[in-house]
Amino acid sequence: MNFEISREPLDTQSIIDKVVQREAGAITTFIGTVRELTAGKKTLYLIYEAYESMAVKKLEQIGREIEERWPGAKVAISHRVGKLEITDIAVVIAVSTPHRADAYEANRYAIERIKEIVPIWKKEHWEDGEEWIGNQLETVAYPKGKPEESDLDE
């Protein structure tokens, strides 16, 4: 399974192994981690949630977009949900392509598209409070802790 939502810690090497191919001259990875400081606030931990079945479909869509845009590309994306501590890995993207420039570009494309279209959201827990952060671009708030049905149709 090259595209998944996981409740378990992500194994970077196993995700990279999914894109190894004889035709590839490059494999790039993006590893997104939980940072301690956001906009000057100290984060204690995050809780990620997702509309899991739709999230997997959207990750698969991103994989297809990359394969169409960069011929010969192979993609694997895993995103973790649940409680994540500081430095925990939240997302791993691995892309292999025949040439390195394409692997870099495709990997960057993948993380930007995840933030645009994949229904994953988080609750930030700080020293002085907590807040559900809306969509991953932080352009739509989810005050009830999850998106409304209309938010998922976008």
PDB file of C-alpha atoms in Angstrom:
ATOM      1  CA  MET A   1       0.000   0.000   0.000  1.00  0.00           C
ATOM      2  CA  ASN A   2       1.795   3.132  -1.233  1.00  0.00           C
ATOM      3  CA  PHE A   3      -0.699   5.587   0.280  1.00  0.00           C
ATOM      4  CA  GLU A   4      -1.816   5.289   3.876  1.00  0.00           C
ATOM      5  CA  ILE A   5      -3.014   6.911   7.044  1.00  0.00           C
ATOM      6  CA  SER A   6      -1.367   5.296  10.058  1.00  0.00           C
ATOM      7  CA  ARG A   7      -1.990   5.331  13.789  1.00  0.00           C
ATOM      8  CA  GLU A   8       1.470   3.839  14.354  1.00  0.00           C
ATOM      9  CA  PRO A   9       4.869   5.558  14.105  1.00  0.00           C
ATOM     10  CA  LEU A  10       6.037   5.828  10.503  1.00  0.00           C
ATOM     11  CA  ASP A  11       8.971   3.722   9.326  1.00  0.00           C
ATOM     12  CA  THR A  12      10.826   5.925   6.855  1.00  0.00           C
ATOM     13  CA  GLN A  13      12.882   3.134   5.302  1.00  0.00           C
ATOM     14  CA  SER A  14       9.849   0.956   4.559  1.00  0.00           C
ATOM     15  CA  ILE A  15       8.214   3.911   2.782  1.00  0.00           C
ATOM     16  CA  ILE A  16      11.370   4.541   0.737  1.00  0.00           C
ATOM     17  CA  ASP A  17      11.495   0.829  -0.153  1.00  0.00           C
ATOM     18  CA  LYS A  18       8.077   1.167  -1.828  1.00  0.00           C
ATOM     19  CA  VAL A  19       9.493   3.474  -4.514  1.00  0.00           C
ATOM     20  CA  VAL A  20      12.769   1.722  -5.297  1.00  0.00           C
ATOM     21  CA  GLN A  21      12.917   0.911  -8.995  1.00  0.00           C
ATOM     22  CA  ARG A  22      15.712  -0.017 -11.388  1.00  0.00           C
ATOM     23  CA  GLU A  23      14.855   2.902 -13.673  1.00  0.00           C
ATOM     24  CA  ALA A  24      15.276   5.493 -10.909  1.00  0.00           C
ATOM     25  CA  GLY A  25      18.370   7.636 -10.666  1.00  0.00           C
ATOM     26  CA  ALA A  26      17.024   9.482  -7.644  1.00  0.00           C
ATOM     27  CA  ILE A  27      14.828   9.011  -4.603  1.00  0.00           C
ATOM     28  CA  THR A  28      13.859  12.047  -2.562  1.00  0.00           C
ATOM     29  CA  THR A  29      12.136  12.005   0.779  1.00  0.00           C
ATOM     30  CA  PHE A  30      10.267  14.596   2.733  1.00  0.00           C
ATOM     31  CA  ILE A  31       9.869  13.935   6.437  1.00  0.00           C
ATOM     32  CA  GLY A  32       7.521  16.294   8.250  1.00  0.00           C
ATOM     33  CA  THR A  33       8.011  16.408  12.014  1.00  0.00           C
ATOM     34  CA  VAL A  34       6.251  18.040  14.958  1.00  0.00           C
ATOM     35  CA  ARG A  35       8.065  21.227  15.888  1.00  0.00           C
ATOM     36  CA  GLU A  36       8.173  22.728  19.336  1.00  0.00           C
ATOM     37  CA  LEU A  37       7.677  26.403  18.476  1.00  0.00           C
ATOM     38  CA  THR A  38       4.945  27.729  16.209  1.00  0.00           C
ATOM     39  CA  ALA A  39       4.480  31.478  15.868  1.00  0.00           C
ATOM     40  CA  GLY A  40       6.313  31.973  19.161  1.00  0.00           C
ATOM     41  CA  LYS A  41       4.157  29.492  21.113  1.00  0.00           C
ATOM     42  CA  LYS A  42       5.619  26.403  22.708  1.00  0.00           C
ATOM     43  CA  THR A  43       3.811  23.303  21.486  1.00  0.00           C
ATOM     44  CA  LEU A  44       3.512  20.389  23.921  1.00  0.00           C
ATOM     45  CA  TYR A  45       2.038  17.905  21.407  1.00  0.00           C
ATOM     46  CA  LEU A  46      -0.373  17.652  18.471  1.00  0.00           C
ATOM     47  CA  ILE A  47      -3.352  15.467  17.743  1.00  0.00           C
ATOM     48  CA  TYR A  48      -3.936  14.756  14.060  1.00  0.00           C
ATOM     49  CA  GLU A  49      -7.274  13.498  12.808  1.00  0.00           C
ATOM     50  CA  ALA A  50      -8.433  12.634   9.320  1.00  0.00           C
ATOM     51  CA  TYR A  51     -11.407  11.602   7.290  1.00  0.00           C
ATOM     52  CA  GLU A  52      -9.368   8.476   6.644  1.00  0.00           C
ATOM     53  CA  SER A  53     -11.037   6.847   3.635  1.00  0.00           C
ATOM     54  CA  MET A  54     -11.175  10.169   1.787  1.00  0.00           C
ATOM     55  CA  ALA A  55      -7.630  11.050   2.857  1.00  0.00           C
ATOM     56  CA  VAL A  56      -6.276   7.844   1.311  1.00  0.00           C
ATOM     57  CA  LYS A  57      -8.189   8.546  -1.911  1.00  0.00           C
ATOM     58  CA  LYS A  58      -6.712  12.040  -2.053  1.00  0.00           C
ATOM     59  CA  LEU A  59      -3.189  10.718  -1.415  1.00  0.00           C
ATOM     60  CA  GLU A  60      -3.716   8.255  -4.286  1.00  0.00           C
ATOM     61  CA  GLN A  61      -4.903  11.164  -6.455  1.00  0.00           C
ATOM     62  CA  ILE A  62      -1.704  13.062  -5.681  1.00  0.00           C
ATOM     63  CA  GLY A  63       0.301   9.982  -6.654  1.00  0.00           C
ATOM     64  CA  ARG A  64      -1.525   9.795 -10.006  1.00  0.00           C
ATOM     65  CA  GLU A  65      -0.979  13.516 -10.619  1.00  0.00           C
ATOM     66  CA  ILE A  66       2.749  13.086 -10.016  1.00  0.00           C
ATOM     67  CA  GLU A  67       2.997  10.034 -12.270  1.00  0.00           C
ATOM     68  CA  GLU A  68       1.240  11.949 -15.072  1.00  0.00           C
ATOM     69  CA  ARG A  69       3.338  15.094 -14.626  1.00  0.00           C
ATOM     70  CA  TRP A  70       6.698  13.351 -14.136  1.00  0.00           C
ATOM     71  CA  PRO A  71       6.860  10.212 -16.320  1.00  0.00           C
ATOM     72  CA  GLY A  72       8.624   7.329 -14.608  1.00  0.00           C
ATOM     73  CA  ALA A  73       7.876   8.645 -11.114  1.00  0.00           C
ATOM     74  CA  LYS A  74       6.878   6.297  -8.326  1.00  0.00           C
ATOM     75  CA  VAL A  75       5.338   7.713  -5.141  1.00  0.00           C
ATOM     76  CA  ALA A  76       4.599   6.587  -1.576  1.00  0.00           C
ATOM     77  CA  ILE A  77       2.977   8.805   1.062  1.00  0.00           C
ATOM     78  CA  SER A  78       2.172   7.952   4.677  1.00  0.00           C
ATOM     79  CA  HIS A  79       0.595  10.371   7.155  1.00  0.00           C
ATOM     80  CA  ARG A  80       0.224   9.653  10.826  1.00  0.00           C
ATOM     81  CA  VAL A  81      -2.840  10.459  12.937  1.00  0.00           C
ATOM     82  CA  GLY A  82      -3.353  10.426  16.688  1.00  0.00           C
ATOM     83  CA  LYS A  83      -1.216  12.033  19.383  1.00  0.00           C
ATOM     84  CA  LEU A  84       2.241  13.082  18.201  1.00  0.00           C
ATOM     85  CA  GLU A  85       4.976  14.367  20.488  1.00  0.00           C
ATOM     86  CA  ILE A  86       7.621  16.944  19.604  1.00  0.00           C
ATOM     87  CA  THR A  87      10.004  15.547  16.920  1.00  0.00           C
ATOM     88  CA  ASP A  88       7.600  12.711  15.990  1.00  0.00           C
ATOM     89  CA  ILE A  89       7.243  12.107  12.269  1.00  0.00           C
ATOM     90  CA  ALA A  90       3.853  13.242  10.950  1.00  0.00           C
ATOM     91  CA  VAL A  91       4.310  12.580   7.233  1.00  0.00           C
ATOM     92  CA  VAL A  92       6.757  10.805   4.946  1.00  0.00           C
ATOM     93  CA  ILE A  93       6.784  11.285   1.182  1.00  0.00           C
ATOM     94  CA  ALA A  94       9.123   9.246  -1.004  1.00  0.00           C
ATOM     95  CA  VAL A  95       9.432   9.857  -4.743  1.00  0.00           C
ATOM     96  CA  SER A  96      11.688   8.090  -7.201  1.00  0.00           C
ATOM     97  CA  THR A  97      12.294   9.303 -10.754  1.00  0.00           C
ATOM     98  CA  PRO A  98      14.838   8.683 -13.491  1.00  0.00           C
ATOM     99  CA  HIS A  99      16.403  12.136 -12.877  1.00  0.00           C
ATOM    100  CA  ARG A 100      17.003  14.001  -9.602  1.00  0.00           C
ATOM    101  CA  ALA A 101      15.463  17.350 -10.552  1.00  0.00           C
ATOM    102  CA  ASP A 102      12.129  15.649 -11.195  1.00  0.00           C
ATOM    103  CA  ALA A 103      12.296  13.803  -7.868  1.00  0.00           C
ATOM    104  CA  TYR A 104      12.813  17.084  -5.983  1.00  0.00           C
ATOM    105  CA  GLU A 105      10.028  18.858  -7.849  1.00  0.00           C
ATOM    106  CA  ALA A 106       7.565  15.988  -7.499  1.00  0.00           C
ATOM    107  CA  ASN A 107       8.233  15.650  -3.782  1.00  0.00           C
ATOM    108  CA  ARG A 108       7.622  19.356  -3.184  1.00  0.00           C
ATOM    109  CA  TYR A 109       4.473  19.135  -5.285  1.00  0.00           C
ATOM    110  CA  ALA A 110       3.245  16.262  -3.099  1.00  0.00           C
ATOM    111  CA  ILE A 111       3.509  18.123   0.224  1.00  0.00           C
ATOM    112  CA  GLU A 112       1.869  21.242  -1.184  1.00  0.00           C
ATOM    113  CA  ARG A 113      -1.021  19.193  -2.615  1.00  0.00           C
ATOM    114  CA  ILE A 114      -1.446  17.334   0.695  1.00  0.00           C
ATOM    115  CA  LYS A 115      -1.979  20.657   2.421  1.00  0.00           C
ATOM    116  CA  GLU A 116      -4.437  21.727  -0.283  1.00  0.00           C
ATOM    117  CA  ILE A 117      -6.698  18.703  -0.689  1.00  0.00           C
ATOM    118  CA  VAL A 118      -6.205  15.964   1.923  1.00  0.00           C
ATOM    119  CA  PRO A 119      -8.758  16.024   4.792  1.00  0.00           C
ATOM    120  CA  ILE A 120      -6.322  15.933   7.714  1.00  0.00           C
ATOM    121  CA  TRP A 121      -6.480  18.426  10.572  1.00  0.00           C
ATOM    122  CA  LYS A 122      -4.815  18.930  13.918  1.00  0.00           C
ATOM    123  CA  LYS A 123      -5.303  20.154  17.442  1.00  0.00           C
ATOM    124  CA  GLU A 124      -2.341  22.017  18.861  1.00  0.00           C
ATOM    125  CA  HIS A 125      -1.704  21.731  22.589  1.00  0.00           C
ATOM    126  CA  TRP A 126       0.385  24.556  24.068  1.00  0.00           C
ATOM    127  CA  GLU A 127       1.532  25.426  27.558  1.00  0.00           C
ATOM    128  CA  ASP A 128      -1.315  27.930  27.859  1.00  0.00           C
ATOM    129  CA  GLY A 129      -4.161  26.246  25.974  1.00  0.00           C
ATOM    130  CA  GLU A 130      -5.209  24.260  22.951  1.00  0.00           C
ATOM    131  CA  GLU A 131      -6.935  24.883  19.646  1.00  0.00           C
ATOM    132  CA  TRP A 132      -8.225  22.914  16.698  1.00  0.00           C
ATOM    133  CA  ILE A 133      -6.386  24.270  13.703  1.00  0.00           C
ATOM    134  CA  GLY A 134      -8.519  24.057  10.568  1.00  0.00           C
ATOM    135  CA  ASN A 135      -7.410  22.716   7.239  1.00  0.00           C
ATOM    136  CA  GLN A 136      -3.698  22.242   6.685  1.00  0.00           C
ATOM    137  CA  LEU A 137      -3.376  25.578   4.927  1.00  0.00           C
ATOM    138  CA  GLU A 138      -4.973  27.139   8.027  1.00  0.00           C
ATOM    139  CA  THR A 139      -7.426  29.041   5.811  1.00  0.00           C
ATOM    140  CA  VAL A 140     -10.590  27.354   7.149  1.00  0.00           C
ATOM    141  CA  ALA A 141     -11.165  27.002  10.903  1.00  0.00           C
ATOM    142  CA  TYR A 142     -12.706  23.845  12.387  1.00  0.00           C
ATOM    143  CA  PRO A 143     -14.028  25.174  15.714  1.00  0.00           C
ATOM    144  CA  LYS A 144     -15.995  21.956  16.357  1.00  0.00           C
ATOM    145  CA  GLY A 145     -12.838  19.878  16.045  1.00  0.00           C
ATOM    146  CA  LYS A 146     -13.553  18.566  12.573  1.00  0.00           C
ATOM    147  CA  PRO A 147     -14.573  19.907   9.187  1.00  0.00           C
ATOM    148  CA  GLU A 148     -18.194  20.393   8.264  1.00  0.00           C
ATOM    149  CA  GLU A 149     -19.448  18.266   5.350  1.00  0.00           C
ATOM    150  CA  SER A 150     -19.245  21.346   3.100  1.00  0.00           C
ATOM    151  CA  ASP A 151     -15.534  21.723   3.938  1.00  0.00           C
ATOM    152  CA  LEU A 152     -14.827  18.181   2.673  1.00  0.00           C
ATOM    153  CA  ASP A 153     -16.450  18.839  -0.692  1.00  0.00           C
ATOM    154  CA  GLU A 154     -13.959  21.526  -1.657  1.00  0.00           C
TER     155      GLU A 154
END
